[in-house]
């Protein structure tokens, strides 16, 4: 961790894109700056506490791969986000317990998403700037080493997302989306792992380990039609190391499959229900030179 009381970093990454937007119309070009200057001020007054705020962006562009009319290729602006985060870390080197936790808030503007528009009398989904949103949440991780060679890790991430404003010529679409959750924003994610290194003598170490990850329900589109059900993914592995150079590992992973959604861009999302469990097996071999 930097011991300076404050750290200021500014950078500017200029760039522009130019491209032919319409097939058979090579004279029509699109260009737009892809990013703003960025400044970041970090308060490092205390060694294990960190507070910062910084802007970010997702470059603008236009959809031109399957477009056949001019309105479909209207360029959209860069998506902007301001991020605010504060956290604490307790990370004594080699200590039996290590903890880090943080809270954050993100403010999105010019949110990029698909919008349904009538073009030449036909409904068409095009990518454009649709509005603003916010997210806030908290994260925490803990590592415990109660015995020599035994390491236990756990983590939790909590997230709340909300669409604040929606720009659309379709009043029903605008009302339907305001207040919804952002896509791919599960409210909770849990992780955990256990790893135990067992010396076997002769510079050989056997390390069995297990880890798992749970992801809560989430949506894949702004309309929040159908949630993707939460799932758990578990892994187990056995690794044998020789003289800290050569490793041989065998792994096994399993996770349930249910309520799988398959979205279509021109119809309401459909849902396929299935009850199954998939398993993956693997063997790895490594050598360090």
CSV table of N, CA and C in Angstrom, one decimal, residues 106-225:
chain,number,residue,atom,x,y,z
A,106,UNK,N,-21.9,3.5,-7.9
A,106,UNK,CA,-21.6,3.8,-9.3
A,106,UNK,C,-22.8,4.6,-9.9
A,107,UNK,N,-22.5,5.6,-10.6
A,107,UNK,CA,-23.5,6.5,-11.2
A,107,UNK,C,-23.3,6.4,-12.7
A,108,UNK,N,-24.2,5.8,-13.5
A,108,UNK,CA,-24.1,5.7,-14.9
A,108,UNK,C,-24.9,6.7,-15.7
A,109,UNK,N,-24.3,7.2,-16.7
A,109,UNK,CA,-25.0,8.2,-17.6
A,109,UNK,C,-24.8,7.7,-19.1
A,110,UNK,N,-25.7,8.1,-20.0
A,110,UNK,CA,-25.7,7.6,-21.4
A,110,UNK,C,-25.6,6.1,-21.4
A,111,UNK,N,-26.4,5.4,-20.7
A,111,UNK,CA,-26.3,4.0,-20.6
A,111,UNK,C,-26.6,3.4,-22.0
A,112,UNK,N,-25.7,2.5,-22.4
A,112,UNK,CA,-25.9,1.8,-23.8
A,112,UNK,C,-26.7,0.6,-23.6
A,113,UNK,N,-27.7,0.4,-24.5
A,113,UNK,CA,-28.6,-0.7,-24.5
A,113,UNK,C,-29.4,-0.8,-25.8
A,114,UNK,N,-30.1,-1.9,-26.0
A,114,UNK,CA,-30.9,-2.0,-27.2
A,114,UNK,C,-32.3,-1.3,-26.9
A,115,UNK,N,-32.7,-0.6,-28.0
A,115,UNK,CA,-34.0,0.1,-27.9
A,115,UNK,C,-34.8,-0.3,-29.1
A,116,UNK,N,-36.1,-0.5,-28.9
A,116,UNK,CA,-37.0,-0.9,-30.0
A,116,UNK,C,-37.6,0.3,-30.6
A,117,UNK,N,-37.3,0.4,-31.9
A,117,UNK,CA,-37.8,1.6,-32.7
A,117,UNK,C,-38.5,1.1,-34.0
A,118,UNK,N,-39.5,1.9,-34.4
A,118,UNK,CA,-40.2,1.7,-35.7
A,118,UNK,C,-39.4,2.3,-36.8
A,119,UNK,N,-38.9,1.5,-37.7
A,119,UNK,CA,-38.1,2.0,-38.8
A,119,UNK,C,-38.7,1.5,-40.1
A,120,UNK,N,-39.2,2.4,-40.9
A,120,UNK,CA,-39.9,2.0,-42.1
A,120,UNK,C,-41.1,1.2,-41.8
A,121,UNK,N,-41.8,1.4,-40.7
A,121,UNK,CA,-43.0,0.7,-40.3
A,121,UNK,C,-42.7,-0.6,-39.7
A,122,UNK,N,-41.5,-1.0,-39.4
A,122,UNK,CA,-41.2,-2.3,-38.8
A,122,UNK,C,-40.4,-2.1,-37.5
A,123,UNK,N,-40.8,-2.9,-36.5
A,123,UNK,CA,-40.0,-2.8,-35.2
A,123,UNK,C,-38.6,-3.3,-35.3
A,124,UNK,N,-37.7,-2.5,-34.9
A,124,UNK,CA,-36.3,-3.0,-35.0
A,124,UNK,C,-35.5,-2.6,-33.7
A,125,UNK,N,-34.7,-3.5,-33.2
A,125,UNK,CA,-33.9,-3.3,-32.0
A,125,UNK,C,-32.5,-2.7,-32.5
A,126,UNK,N,-32.2,-1.5,-32.0
A,126,UNK,CA,-30.9,-0.9,-32.3
A,126,UNK,C,-30.2,-0.5,-31.0
A,127,UNK,N,-28.9,-0.4,-31.0
A,127,UNK,CA,-28.2,-0.1,-29.8
A,127,UNK,C,-28.0,1.4,-29.8
A,128,UNK,N,-28.3,2.0,-28.6
A,128,UNK,CA,-28.3,3.5,-28.5
A,128,UNK,C,-28.1,3.9,-27.0
A,129,UNK,N,-28.1,5.1,-26.7
A,129,UNK,CA,-28.0,5.6,-25.4
A,129,UNK,C,-29.5,5.7,-24.8
A,130,UNK,N,-29.7,5.0,-23.7
A,130,UNK,CA,-31.1,4.9,-23.3
A,130,UNK,C,-31.4,5.6,-22.0
A,131,UNK,N,-30.4,6.0,-21.2
A,131,UNK,CA,-30.8,6.7,-19.9
A,131,UNK,C,-29.7,6.6,-18.9
A,132,UNK,N,-30.1,6.6,-17.6
A,132,UNK,CA,-29.1,6.6,-16.5
A,132,UNK,C,-29.5,5.5,-15.5
A,133,UNK,N,-28.5,5.1,-14.7
A,133,UNK,CA,-28.8,4.1,-13.7
A,133,UNK,C,-27.8,4.3,-12.6
A,134,UNK,N,-28.0,3.6,-11.5
A,134,UNK,CA,-27.0,3.6,-10.3
A,134,UNK,C,-26.9,2.2,-9.7
A,135,UNK,N,-25.8,1.9,-9.2
A,135,UNK,CA,-25.6,0.7,-8.4
A,135,UNK,C,-24.9,1.0,-7.1
A,136,UNK,N,-25.1,0.3,-6.1
A,136,UNK,CA,-24.3,0.4,-4.9
A,136,UNK,C,-24.3,-1.0,-4.2
A,137,UNK,N,-23.2,-1.2,-3.4
A,137,UNK,CA,-23.1,-2.5,-2.8
A,137,UNK,C,-21.9,-2.6,-1.9
A,138,UNK,N,-21.6,-3.8,-1.4
A,138,UNK,CA,-20.5,-4.0,-0.5
A,138,UNK,C,-19.9,-5.3,-0.8
A,139,UNK,N,-18.6,-5.4,-0.5
A,139,UNK,CA,-17.9,-6.7,-0.7
A,139,UNK,C,-17.0,-6.9,0.5
A,140,UNK,N,-16.8,-8.2,0.9
A,140,UNK,CA,-15.9,-8.5,2.0
A,140,UNK,C,-15.3,-9.9,1.7
A,141,UNK,N,-14.0,-10.0,2.1
A,141,UNK,CA,-13.3,-11.3,1.9
A,141,UNK,C,-12.5,-11.5,3.2
A,142,UNK,N,-12.4,-12.8,3.6
A,142,UNK,CA,-11.6,-13.2,4.7
A,142,UNK,C,-10.8,-14.4,4.4
A,143,UNK,N,-9.6,-14.4,4.9
A,143,UNK,CA,-8.7,-15.6,4.8
A,143,UNK,C,-8.3,-16.0,6.2
A,144,UNK,N,-8.4,-17.3,6.5
A,144,UNK,CA,-8.0,-17.8,7.8
A,144,UNK,C,-7.1,-18.9,7.6
A,145,UNK,N,-6.0,-19.0,8.4
A,145,UNK,CA,-5.0,-20.0,8.4
A,145,UNK,C,-4.9,-20.6,9.8
A,146,UNK,N,-5.8,-21.4,10.2
A,146,UNK,CA,-5.8,-21.9,11.6
A,146,UNK,C,-4.6,-22.9,11.9
A,147,UNK,N,-4.1,-23.6,10.8
A,147,UNK,CA,-3.1,-24.6,11.0
A,147,UNK,C,-2.0,-24.4,9.9
A,148,UNK,N,-0.8,-24.8,10.1
A,148,UNK,CA,0.2,-24.8,9.0
A,148,UNK,C,-0.3,-25.6,7.8
A,149,UNK,N,-0.3,-24.9,6.7
A,149,UNK,CA,-0.7,-25.6,5.4
A,149,UNK,C,-2.2,-25.5,5.1
A,150,UNK,N,-3.0,-25.1,6.1
A,150,UNK,CA,-4.5,-25.1,5.9
A,150,UNK,C,-4.9,-23.6,5.7
A,151,UNK,N,-5.6,-23.4,4.6
A,151,UNK,CA,-6.1,-22.1,4.3
A,151,UNK,C,-7.6,-22.1,3.9
A,152,UNK,N,-8.3,-21.3,4.6
A,152,UNK,CA,-9.8,-21.2,4.4
A,152,UNK,C,-10.1,-19.8,3.9
A,153,UNK,N,-10.8,-19.7,2.8
A,153,UNK,CA,-11.2,-18.3,2.3
A,153,UNK,C,-12.7,-18.3,2.1
A,154,UNK,N,-13.3,-17.1,2.3
A,154,UNK,CA,-14.7,-16.8,2.1
A,154,UNK,C,-14.9,-15.4,1.7
A,155,UNK,N,-15.9,-15.2,0.8
A,155,UNK,CA,-16.2,-13.9,0.3
A,155,UNK,C,-17.7,-13.7,0.1
A,156,UNK,N,-18.2,-12.5,0.2
A,156,UNK,CA,-19.6,-12.1,-0.1
A,156,UNK,C,-19.6,-10.8,-0.8
A,157,UNK,N,-20.5,-10.7,-1.8
A,157,UNK,CA,-20.7,-9.5,-2.6
A,157,UNK,C,-22.2,-9.2,-2.7
A,158,UNK,N,-22.6,-8.0,-2.2
A,158,UNK,CA,-24.0,-7.6,-2.2
A,158,UNK,C,-24.1,-6.4,-3.2
A,159,UNK,N,-25.1,-6.5,-4.0
A,159,UNK,CA,-25.3,-5.4,-5.1
A,159,UNK,C,-26.8,-5.1,-5.2
A,160,UNK,N,-27.0,-3.8,-5.4
A,160,UNK,CA,-28.4,-3.3,-5.7
A,160,UNK,C,-28.2,-2.4,-6.9
A,161,UNK,N,-29.0,-2.6,-7.9
A,161,UNK,CA,-29.0,-1.8,-9.1
A,161,UNK,C,-30.4,-1.3,-9.5
A,162,UNK,N,-30.4,-0.2,-10.2
A,162,UNK,CA,-31.7,0.4,-10.5
A,162,UNK,C,-31.6,1.4,-11.7
A,163,UNK,N,-32.5,1.2,-12.6
A,163,UNK,CA,-32.6,2.2,-13.8
A,163,UNK,C,-33.3,3.4,-13.3
A,164,UNK,N,-32.7,4.6,-13.4
A,164,UNK,CA,-33.3,5.8,-12.9
A,164,UNK,C,-34.0,6.6,-14.0
A,165,UNK,N,-33.6,6.5,-15.2
A,165,UNK,CA,-34.2,7.3,-16.3
A,165,UNK,C,-34.1,6.5,-17.6
A,166,UNK,N,-35.1,6.6,-18.4
A,166,UNK,CA,-35.1,5.8,-19.7
A,166,UNK,C,-35.5,6.8,-20.8
A,167,UNK,N,-34.7,6.9,-21.8
A,167,UNK,CA,-35.1,7.7,-23.0
A,167,UNK,C,-35.6,6.8,-24.1
A,168,UNK,N,-36.8,6.9,-24.4
A,168,UNK,CA,-37.4,6.1,-25.4
A,168,UNK,C,-38.7,6.8,-26.0
A,169,UNK,N,-38.8,6.7,-27.3
A,169,UNK,CA,-40.0,7.3,-27.9
A,169,UNK,C,-41.3,6.4,-27.7
A,170,UNK,N,-41.1,5.2,-27.1
A,170,UNK,CA,-42.2,4.3,-26.8
A,170,UNK,C,-42.5,4.5,-25.3
A,171,UNK,N,-43.6,5.1,-25.0
A,171,UNK,CA,-44.0,5.4,-23.6
A,171,UNK,C,-44.1,4.1,-22.8
A,172,UNK,N,-44.6,3.0,-23.3
A,172,UNK,CA,-44.8,1.8,-22.6
A,172,UNK,C,-43.4,1.2,-22.3
A,173,UNK,N,-42.5,1.3,-23.3
A,173,UNK,CA,-41.1,0.7,-23.0
A,173,UNK,C,-40.4,1.5,-21.9
A,174,UNK,N,-40.6,2.9,-22.0
A,174,UNK,CA,-40.0,3.7,-20.9
A,174,UNK,C,-40.5,3.4,-19.6
A,175,UNK,N,-41.8,3.3,-19.4
A,175,UNK,CA,-42.4,3.0,-18.1
A,175,UNK,C,-42.0,1.5,-17.6
A,176,UNK,N,-41.9,0.6,-18.6
A,176,UNK,CA,-41.6,-0.8,-18.2
A,176,UNK,C,-40.2,-0.9,-17.7
A,177,UNK,N,-39.3,-0.1,-18.1
A,177,UNK,CA,-37.9,-0.2,-17.7
A,177,UNK,C,-37.4,0.6,-16.5
A,178,UNK,N,-38.1,1.7,-16.3
A,178,UNK,CA,-37.7,2.6,-15.2
A,178,UNK,C,-37.9,1.8,-13.9
A,179,UNK,N,-36.9,1.8,-13.0
A,179,UNK,CA,-37.0,1.1,-11.7
A,179,UNK,C,-36.5,-0.4,-11.8
A,180,UNK,N,-36.3,-0.9,-13.0
A,180,UNK,CA,-35.8,-2.3,-13.2
A,180,UNK,C,-34.3,-2.4,-12.7
A,181,UNK,N,-33.9,-3.7,-12.6
A,181,UNK,CA,-32.5,-3.9,-12.3
A,181,UNK,C,-31.7,-3.9,-13.6
A,182,UNK,N,-30.4,-3.7,-13.5
A,182,UNK,CA,-29.5,-3.7,-14.6
A,182,UNK,C,-29.3,-5.2,-15.0
A,183,UNK,N,-28.9,-5.5,-16.3
A,183,UNK,CA,-28.6,-6.8,-16.7
A,183,UNK,C,-27.3,-7.3,-16.0
A,184,UNK,N,-27.3,-8.6,-15.7
A,184,UNK,CA,-26.1,-9.3,-15.2
A,184,UNK,C,-25.7,-8.6,-13.9
A,185,UNK,N,-26.6,-8.4,-13.0
A,185,UNK,CA,-26.3,-7.7,-11.7
A,185,UNK,C,-27.0,-8.5,-10.6
A,186,UNK,N,-26.5,-9.7,-10.2
A,186,UNK,CA,-27.1,-10.5,-9.1
A,186,UNK,C,-27.0,-9.8,-7.8
A,187,UNK,N,-28.0,-9.9,-7.0
A,187,UNK,CA,-28.0,-9.2,-5.7
A,187,UNK,C,-26.9,-9.8,-4.7
A,188,UNK,N,-26.6,-11.0,-4.9
A,188,UNK,CA,-25.6,-11.6,-4.0
A,188,UNK,C,-24.8,-12.6,-4.7
A,189,UNK,N,-23.5,-12.6,-4.3
A,189,UNK,CA,-22.5,-13.6,-4.8
A,189,UNK,C,-21.7,-14.1,-3.6
A,190,UNK,N,-21.6,-15.4,-3.5
A,190,UNK,CA,-20.8,-16.0,-2.4
A,190,UNK,C,-19.7,-16.9,-2.9
A,191,UNK,N,-18.6,-16.8,-2.3
A,191,UNK,CA,-17.4,-17.7,-2.7
A,191,UNK,C,-16.8,-18.2,-1.5
A,192,UNK,N,-16.2,-19.4,-1.7
A,192,UNK,CA,-15.5,-20.0,-0.6
A,192,UNK,C,-14.5,-21.1,-1.1
A,193,UNK,N,-13.5,-21.3,-0.3
A,193,UNK,CA,-12.5,-22.3,-0.7
A,193,UNK,C,-11.8,-22.9,0.5
A,194,UNK,N,-11.3,-24.1,0.5
A,194,UNK,CA,-10.5,-24.7,1.5
A,194,UNK,C,-9.3,-25.4,0.8
A,195,UNK,N,-8.1,-25.2,1.3
A,195,UNK,CA,-6.9,-25.7,0.6
A,195,UNK,C,-6.0,-26.2,1.8
A,196,UNK,N,-5.5,-27.4,1.6
A,196,UNK,CA,-4.6,-28.0,2.7
A,196,UNK,C,-3.4,-28.6,2.0
A,197,UNK,N,-2.2,-28.1,2.3
A,197,UNK,CA,-0.9,-28.6,1.8
A,197,UNK,C,-0.4,-29.6,2.7
A,198,UNK,N,-0.2,-30.9,2.3
A,198,UNK,CA,0.3,-32.0,3.1
A,198,UNK,C,1.7,-32.4,2.7
A,199,UNK,N,2.8,-32.1,3.4
A,199,UNK,CA,4.1,-32.6,3.0
A,199,UNK,C,4.2,-34.1,3.1
A,200,UNK,N,4.8,-34.7,2.0
A,200,UNK,CA,4.9,-36.1,1.9
A,200,UNK,C,6.4,-36.6,2.1
A,201,UNK,N,7.3,-35.6,2.2
A,201,UNK,CA,8.7,-36.0,2.3
A,201,UNK,C,9.3,-36.0,0.9
A,202,UNK,N,10.6,-35.9,0.8
A,202,UNK,CA,11.3,-35.9,-0.4
A,202,UNK,C,10.8,-34.8,-1.4
A,203,UNK,N,10.6,-33.6,-0.8
A,203,UNK,CA,10.2,-32.4,-1.6
A,203,UNK,C,8.9,-32.6,-2.3
A,204,UNK,N,8.1,-33.5,-1.8
A,204,UNK,CA,6.7,-33.7,-2.4
A,204,UNK,C,5.7,-33.1,-1.5
A,205,UNK,N,4.7,-32.5,-2.1
A,205,UNK,CA,3.6,-31.9,-1.3
A,205,UNK,C,2.3,-32.2,-2.0
A,206,UNK,N,1.4,-32.8,-1.3
A,206,UNK,CA,0.0,-33.1,-1.8
A,206,UNK,C,-1.0,-32.1,-1.3
A,207,UNK,N,-1.7,-31.5,-2.2
A,207,UNK,CA,-2.6,-30.4,-1.8
A,207,UNK,C,-4.0,-30.7,-2.4
A,208,UNK,N,-4.9,-31.2,-1.5
A,208,UNK,CA,-6.3,-31.3,-1.9
A,208,UNK,C,-7.0,-29.9,-1.7
A,209,UNK,N,-7.9,-29.6,-2.5
A,209,UNK,CA,-8.7,-28.3,-2.3
A,209,UNK,C,-10.1,-28.4,-2.9
A,210,UNK,N,-10.9,-27.6,-2.3
A,210,UNK,CA,-12.3,-27.5,-2.8
A,210,UNK,C,-12.7,-26.0,-2.8
A,211,UNK,N,-13.5,-25.6,-3.8
A,211,UNK,CA,-14.0,-24.3,-3.8
A,211,UNK,C,-15.4,-24.2,-4.4
A,212,UNK,N,-16.1,-23.2,-4.1
A,212,UNK,CA,-17.5,-23.1,-4.6
A,212,UNK,C,-17.9,-21.6,-4.8
A,213,UNK,N,-18.9,-21.4,-5.7
A,213,UNK,CA,-19.3,-20.1,-6.0
A,213,UNK,C,-20.8,-20.1,-6.2
A,214,UNK,N,-21.6,-19.3,-5.5
A,214,UNK,CA,-23.0,-19.2,-5.6
A,214,UNK,C,-23.4,-17.8,-6.2
A,215,UNK,N,-24.2,-17.8,-7.2
A,215,UNK,CA,-24.6,-16.6,-7.9
A,215,UNK,C,-26.1,-16.5,-7.8
A,216,UNK,N,-26.7,-15.4,-7.2
A,216,UNK,CA,-28.1,-15.2,-7.0
A,216,UNK,C,-28.8,-15.0,-8.4
A,217,UNK,N,-30.1,-14.9,-8.4
A,217,UNK,CA,-30.9,-14.7,-9.6
A,217,UNK,C,-30.5,-13.4,-10.2
A,218,UNK,N,-30.6,-13.3,-11.5
A,218,UNK,CA,-30.3,-12.0,-12.2
A,218,UNK,C,-31.0,-12.0,-13.6
A,219,UNK,N,-31.0,-10.9,-14.2
A,219,UNK,CA,-31.6,-10.7,-15.5
A,219,UNK,C,-30.6,-10.5,-16.6
A,220,UNK,N,-30.9,-10.7,-17.8
A,220,UNK,CA,-30.0,-10.5,-18.9
A,220,UNK,C,-30.4,-9.3,-19.8
A,221,UNK,N,-31.5,-8.6,-19.5
A,221,UNK,CA,-32.0,-7.5,-20.3
A,221,UNK,C,-32.7,-6.5,-19.5
A,222,UNK,N,-32.8,-5.3,-20.0
A,222,UNK,CA,-33.4,-4.2,-19.3
A,222,UNK,C,-34.8,-4.3,-18.9
A,223,UNK,N,-35.6,-5.1,-19.7
A,223,UNK,CA,-37.0,-5.3,-19.4
A,223,UNK,C,-37.3,-6.2,-18.2
A,224,UNK,N,-36.3,-7.0,-17.8
A,224,UNK,CA,-36.5,-7.9,-16.6
A,224,UNK,C,-37.7,-8.8,-16.8
A,225,UNK,N,-37.8,-9.4,-18.0
A,225,UNK,CA,-38.9,-10.3,-18.4
A,225,UNK,C,-38.8,-11.6,-17.5
